[in-house]
CSV table of N, CA and C in Angstrom, one decimal:
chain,number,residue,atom,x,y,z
A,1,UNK,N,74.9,123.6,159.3
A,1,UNK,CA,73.6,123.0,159.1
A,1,UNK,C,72.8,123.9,158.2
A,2,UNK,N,72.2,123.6,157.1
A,2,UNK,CA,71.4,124.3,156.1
A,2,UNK,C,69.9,124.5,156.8
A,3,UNK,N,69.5,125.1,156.2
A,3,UNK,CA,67.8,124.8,156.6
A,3,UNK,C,67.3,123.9,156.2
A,4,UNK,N,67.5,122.9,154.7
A,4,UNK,CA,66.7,121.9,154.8
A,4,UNK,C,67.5,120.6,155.4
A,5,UNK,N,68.3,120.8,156.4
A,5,UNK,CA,68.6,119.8,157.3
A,5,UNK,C,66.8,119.3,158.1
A,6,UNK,N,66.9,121.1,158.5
A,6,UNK,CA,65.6,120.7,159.7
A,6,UNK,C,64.6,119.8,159.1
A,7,UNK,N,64.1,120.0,157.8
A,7,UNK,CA,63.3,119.0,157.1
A,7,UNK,C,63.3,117.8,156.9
A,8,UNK,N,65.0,117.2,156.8
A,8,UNK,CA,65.1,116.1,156.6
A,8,UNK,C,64.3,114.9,156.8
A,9,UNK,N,64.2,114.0,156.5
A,9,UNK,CA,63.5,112.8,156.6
A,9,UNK,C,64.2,111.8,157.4
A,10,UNK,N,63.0,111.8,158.6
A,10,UNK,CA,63.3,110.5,159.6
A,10,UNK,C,62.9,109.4,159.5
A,11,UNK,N,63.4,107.9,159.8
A,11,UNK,CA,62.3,107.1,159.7
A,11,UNK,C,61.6,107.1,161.0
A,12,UNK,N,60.1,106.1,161.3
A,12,UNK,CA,59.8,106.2,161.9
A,12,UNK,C,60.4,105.7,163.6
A,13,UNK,N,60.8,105.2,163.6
A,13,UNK,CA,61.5,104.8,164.8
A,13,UNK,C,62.2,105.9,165.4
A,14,UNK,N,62.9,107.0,164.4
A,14,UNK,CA,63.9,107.9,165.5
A,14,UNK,C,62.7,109.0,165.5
A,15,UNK,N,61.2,109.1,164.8
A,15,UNK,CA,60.4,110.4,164.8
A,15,UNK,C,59.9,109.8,166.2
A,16,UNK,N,59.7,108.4,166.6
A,16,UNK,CA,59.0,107.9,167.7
A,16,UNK,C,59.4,108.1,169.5
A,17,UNK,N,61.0,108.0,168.7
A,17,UNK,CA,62.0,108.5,170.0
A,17,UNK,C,62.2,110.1,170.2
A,18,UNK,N,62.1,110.5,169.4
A,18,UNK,CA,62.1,112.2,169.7
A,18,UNK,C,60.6,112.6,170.4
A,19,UNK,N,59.7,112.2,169.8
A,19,UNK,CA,58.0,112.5,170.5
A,19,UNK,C,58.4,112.1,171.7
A,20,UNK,N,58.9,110.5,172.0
A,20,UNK,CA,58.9,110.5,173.4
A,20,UNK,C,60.0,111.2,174.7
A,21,UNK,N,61.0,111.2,173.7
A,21,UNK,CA,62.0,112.3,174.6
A,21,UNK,C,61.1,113.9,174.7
A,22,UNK,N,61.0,114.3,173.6
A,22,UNK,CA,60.2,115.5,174.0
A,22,UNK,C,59.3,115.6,175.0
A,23,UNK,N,58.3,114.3,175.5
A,23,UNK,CA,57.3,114.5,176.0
A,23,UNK,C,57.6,114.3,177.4
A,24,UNK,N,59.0,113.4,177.5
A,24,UNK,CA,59.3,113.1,179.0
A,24,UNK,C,60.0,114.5,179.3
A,25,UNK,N,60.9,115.1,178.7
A,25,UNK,CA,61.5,116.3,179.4
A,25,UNK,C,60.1,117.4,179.3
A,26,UNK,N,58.8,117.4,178.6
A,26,UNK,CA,57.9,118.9,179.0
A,26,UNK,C,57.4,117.9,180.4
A,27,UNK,N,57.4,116.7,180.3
A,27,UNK,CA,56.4,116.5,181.8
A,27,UNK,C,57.3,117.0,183.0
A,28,UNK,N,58.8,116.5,182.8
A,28,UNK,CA,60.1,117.3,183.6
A,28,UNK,C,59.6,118.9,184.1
A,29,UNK,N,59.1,119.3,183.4
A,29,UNK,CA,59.4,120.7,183.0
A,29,UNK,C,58.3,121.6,183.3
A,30,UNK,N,57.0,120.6,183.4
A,30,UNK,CA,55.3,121.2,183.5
A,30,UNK,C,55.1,121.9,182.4
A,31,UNK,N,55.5,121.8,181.1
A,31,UNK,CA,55.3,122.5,180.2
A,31,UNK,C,54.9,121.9,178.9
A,32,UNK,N,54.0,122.3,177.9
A,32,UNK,CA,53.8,121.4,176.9
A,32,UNK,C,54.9,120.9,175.9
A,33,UNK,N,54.6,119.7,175.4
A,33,UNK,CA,55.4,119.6,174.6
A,33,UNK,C,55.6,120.5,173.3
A,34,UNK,N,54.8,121.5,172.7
A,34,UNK,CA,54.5,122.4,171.9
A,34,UNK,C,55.7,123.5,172.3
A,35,UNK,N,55.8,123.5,173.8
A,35,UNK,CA,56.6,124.6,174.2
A,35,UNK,C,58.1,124.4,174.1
A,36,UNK,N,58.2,123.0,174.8
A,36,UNK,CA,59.6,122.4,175.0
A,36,UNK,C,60.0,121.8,173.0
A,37,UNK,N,59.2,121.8,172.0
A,37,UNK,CA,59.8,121.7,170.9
A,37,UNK,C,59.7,123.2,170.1
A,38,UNK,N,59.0,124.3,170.1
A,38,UNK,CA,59.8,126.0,170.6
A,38,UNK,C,60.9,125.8,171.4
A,39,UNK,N,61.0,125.9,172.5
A,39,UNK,CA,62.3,125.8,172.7
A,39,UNK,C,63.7,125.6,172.1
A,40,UNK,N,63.4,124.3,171.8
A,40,UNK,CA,64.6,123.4,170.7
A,40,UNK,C,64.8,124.1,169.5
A,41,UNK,N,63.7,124.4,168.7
A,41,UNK,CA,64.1,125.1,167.5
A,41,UNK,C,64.5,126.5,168.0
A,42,UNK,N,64.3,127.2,169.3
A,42,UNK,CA,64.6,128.8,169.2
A,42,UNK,C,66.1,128.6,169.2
A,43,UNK,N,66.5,127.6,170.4
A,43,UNK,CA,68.1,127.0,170.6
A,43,UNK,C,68.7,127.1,168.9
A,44,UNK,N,68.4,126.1,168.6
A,44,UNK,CA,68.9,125.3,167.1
A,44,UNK,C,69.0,126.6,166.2
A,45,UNK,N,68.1,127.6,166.1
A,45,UNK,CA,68.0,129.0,165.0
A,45,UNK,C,69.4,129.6,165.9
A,46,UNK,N,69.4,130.1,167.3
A,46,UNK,CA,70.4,131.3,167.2
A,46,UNK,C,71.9,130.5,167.6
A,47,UNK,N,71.5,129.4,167.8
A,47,UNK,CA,73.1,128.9,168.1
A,47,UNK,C,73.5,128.6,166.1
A,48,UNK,N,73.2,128.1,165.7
A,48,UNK,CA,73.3,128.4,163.6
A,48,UNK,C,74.0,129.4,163.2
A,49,UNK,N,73.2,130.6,163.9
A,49,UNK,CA,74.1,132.0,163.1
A,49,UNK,C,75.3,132.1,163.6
A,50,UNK,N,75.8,131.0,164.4
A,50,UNK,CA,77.1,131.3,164.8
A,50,UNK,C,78.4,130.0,164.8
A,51,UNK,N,77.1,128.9,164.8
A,51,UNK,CA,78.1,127.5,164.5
A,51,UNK,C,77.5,126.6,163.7
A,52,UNK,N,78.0,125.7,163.3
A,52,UNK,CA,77.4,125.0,162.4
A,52,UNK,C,77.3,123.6,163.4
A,53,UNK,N,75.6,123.1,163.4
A,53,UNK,CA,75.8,121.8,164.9
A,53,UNK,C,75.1,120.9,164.0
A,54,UNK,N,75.3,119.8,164.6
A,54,UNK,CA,74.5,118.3,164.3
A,54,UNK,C,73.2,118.8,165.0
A,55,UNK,N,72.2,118.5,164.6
A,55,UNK,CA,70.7,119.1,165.1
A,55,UNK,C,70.3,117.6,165.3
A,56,UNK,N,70.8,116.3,164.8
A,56,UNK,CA,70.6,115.4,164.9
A,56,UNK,C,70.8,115.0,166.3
A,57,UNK,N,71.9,115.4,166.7
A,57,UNK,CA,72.8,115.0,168.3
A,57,UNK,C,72.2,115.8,169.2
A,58,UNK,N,71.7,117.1,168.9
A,58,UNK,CA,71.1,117.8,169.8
A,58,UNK,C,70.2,116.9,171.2
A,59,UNK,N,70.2,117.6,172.2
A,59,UNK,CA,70.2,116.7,173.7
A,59,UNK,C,70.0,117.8,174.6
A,60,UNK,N,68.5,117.9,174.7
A,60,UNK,CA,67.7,118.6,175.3
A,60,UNK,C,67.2,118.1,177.1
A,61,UNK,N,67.3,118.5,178.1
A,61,UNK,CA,66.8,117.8,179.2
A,61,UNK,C,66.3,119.0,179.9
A,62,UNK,N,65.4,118.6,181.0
A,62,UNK,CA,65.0,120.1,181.9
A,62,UNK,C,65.1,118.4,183.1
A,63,UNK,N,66.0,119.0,184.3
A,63,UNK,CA,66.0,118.4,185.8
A,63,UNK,C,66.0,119.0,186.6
A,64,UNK,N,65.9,118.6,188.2
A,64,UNK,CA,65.9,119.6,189.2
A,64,UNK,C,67.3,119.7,189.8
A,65,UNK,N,67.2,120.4,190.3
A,65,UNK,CA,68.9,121.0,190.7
A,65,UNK,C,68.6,121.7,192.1
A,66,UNK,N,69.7,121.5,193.2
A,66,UNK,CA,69.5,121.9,194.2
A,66,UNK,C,69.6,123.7,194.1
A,67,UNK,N,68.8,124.6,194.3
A,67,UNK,CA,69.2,125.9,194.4
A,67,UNK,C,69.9,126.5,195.1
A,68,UNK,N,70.5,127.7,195.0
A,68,UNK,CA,71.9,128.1,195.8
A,68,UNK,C,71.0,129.1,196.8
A,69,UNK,N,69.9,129.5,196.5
A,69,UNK,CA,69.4,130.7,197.0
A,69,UNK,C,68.3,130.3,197.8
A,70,UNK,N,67.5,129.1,197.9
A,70,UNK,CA,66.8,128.8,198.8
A,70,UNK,C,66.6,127.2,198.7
A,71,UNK,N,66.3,126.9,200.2
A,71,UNK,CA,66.3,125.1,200.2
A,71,UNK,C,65.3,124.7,199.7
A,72,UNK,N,65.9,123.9,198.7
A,72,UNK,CA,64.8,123.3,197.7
A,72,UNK,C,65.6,123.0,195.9
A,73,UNK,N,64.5,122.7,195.0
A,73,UNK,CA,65.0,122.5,194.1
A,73,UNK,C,64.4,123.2,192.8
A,74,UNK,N,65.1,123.4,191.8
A,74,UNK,CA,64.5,124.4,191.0
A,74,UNK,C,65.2,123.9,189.6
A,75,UNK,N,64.1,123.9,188.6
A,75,UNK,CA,64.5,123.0,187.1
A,75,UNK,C,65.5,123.7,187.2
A,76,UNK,N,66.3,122.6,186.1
A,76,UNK,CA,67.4,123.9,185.2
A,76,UNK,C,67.6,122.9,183.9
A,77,UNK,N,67.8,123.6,182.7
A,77,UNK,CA,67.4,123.0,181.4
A,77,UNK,C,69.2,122.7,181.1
A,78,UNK,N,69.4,121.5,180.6
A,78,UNK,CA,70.4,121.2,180.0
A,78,UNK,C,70.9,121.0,178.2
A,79,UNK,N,71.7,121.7,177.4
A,79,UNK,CA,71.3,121.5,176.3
A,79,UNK,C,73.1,120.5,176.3
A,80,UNK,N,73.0,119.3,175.3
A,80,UNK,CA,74.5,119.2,175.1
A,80,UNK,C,73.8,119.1,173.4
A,81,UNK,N,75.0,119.8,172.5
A,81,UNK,CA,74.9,120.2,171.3
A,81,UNK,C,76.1,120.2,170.4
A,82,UNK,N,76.1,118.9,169.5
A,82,UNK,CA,77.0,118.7,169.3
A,82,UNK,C,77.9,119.6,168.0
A,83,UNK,N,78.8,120.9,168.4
A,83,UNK,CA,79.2,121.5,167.3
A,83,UNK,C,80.3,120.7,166.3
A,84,UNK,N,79.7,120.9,164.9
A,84,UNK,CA,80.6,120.8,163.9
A,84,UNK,C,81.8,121.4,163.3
A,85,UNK,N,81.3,123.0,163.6
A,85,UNK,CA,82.3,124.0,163.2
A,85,UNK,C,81.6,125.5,163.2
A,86,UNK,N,83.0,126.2,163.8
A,86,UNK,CA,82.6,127.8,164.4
A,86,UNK,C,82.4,128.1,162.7
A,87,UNK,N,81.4,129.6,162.6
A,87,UNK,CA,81.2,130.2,161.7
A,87,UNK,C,82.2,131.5,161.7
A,88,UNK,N,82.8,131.9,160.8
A,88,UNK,CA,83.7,133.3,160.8
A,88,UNK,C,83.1,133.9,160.0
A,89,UNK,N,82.6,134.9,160.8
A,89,UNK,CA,82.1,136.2,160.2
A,89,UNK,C,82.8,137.2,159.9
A,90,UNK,N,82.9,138.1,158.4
A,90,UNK,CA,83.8,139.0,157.8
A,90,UNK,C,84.1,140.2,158.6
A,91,UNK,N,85.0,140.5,158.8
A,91,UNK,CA,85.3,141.7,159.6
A,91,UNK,C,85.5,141.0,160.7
A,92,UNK,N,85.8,139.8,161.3
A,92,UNK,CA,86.4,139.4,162.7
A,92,UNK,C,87.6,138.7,162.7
């Protein structure tokens, strides 16, 4: 994925479904949507220097999950990300 992937042009209908995916996983999550799309791009920057992903397919969720350590339930963020291809770095 290049950098002006991230730029690319959406039409309006898939910019309308991302606002609203974004907005349902920060309410998931009690956190702004400002935060939970930080998030996505910090994911999307360090998983890059190492694979090359569809940022398009990218599939972000925050749900609750039973915790192992006390009764009750505690988010846990899910990313599925669809990789294209590992990056080889010189000298490995």
């Amino acid at each position: 994925m290049g950098l002006m992937d991230i730029f690319k042009k959406k039409n309006s209908g898939d910019v309308a479904k991302d606002r609203l995916k974004l907005l349902l996983v920060s309410d998931r999550a009690n956190c702004s949507p400002d935060v939970m799309e930080a998030i996505k791009n910090d994911i999307i920057q360090v998983i890059s220097k190492y694979m090359e992903i569809d940022a398009e397919g990218l599939d972000i969720q925050i749900t609750q999950t039973e915790s192992e350590t006390t009764n009750g339930t505690v988010p846990a963020l899910f990313a599925n990300i669809p990789i294209k291809d590992i990056k080889h770095k010189a000298g490995n």
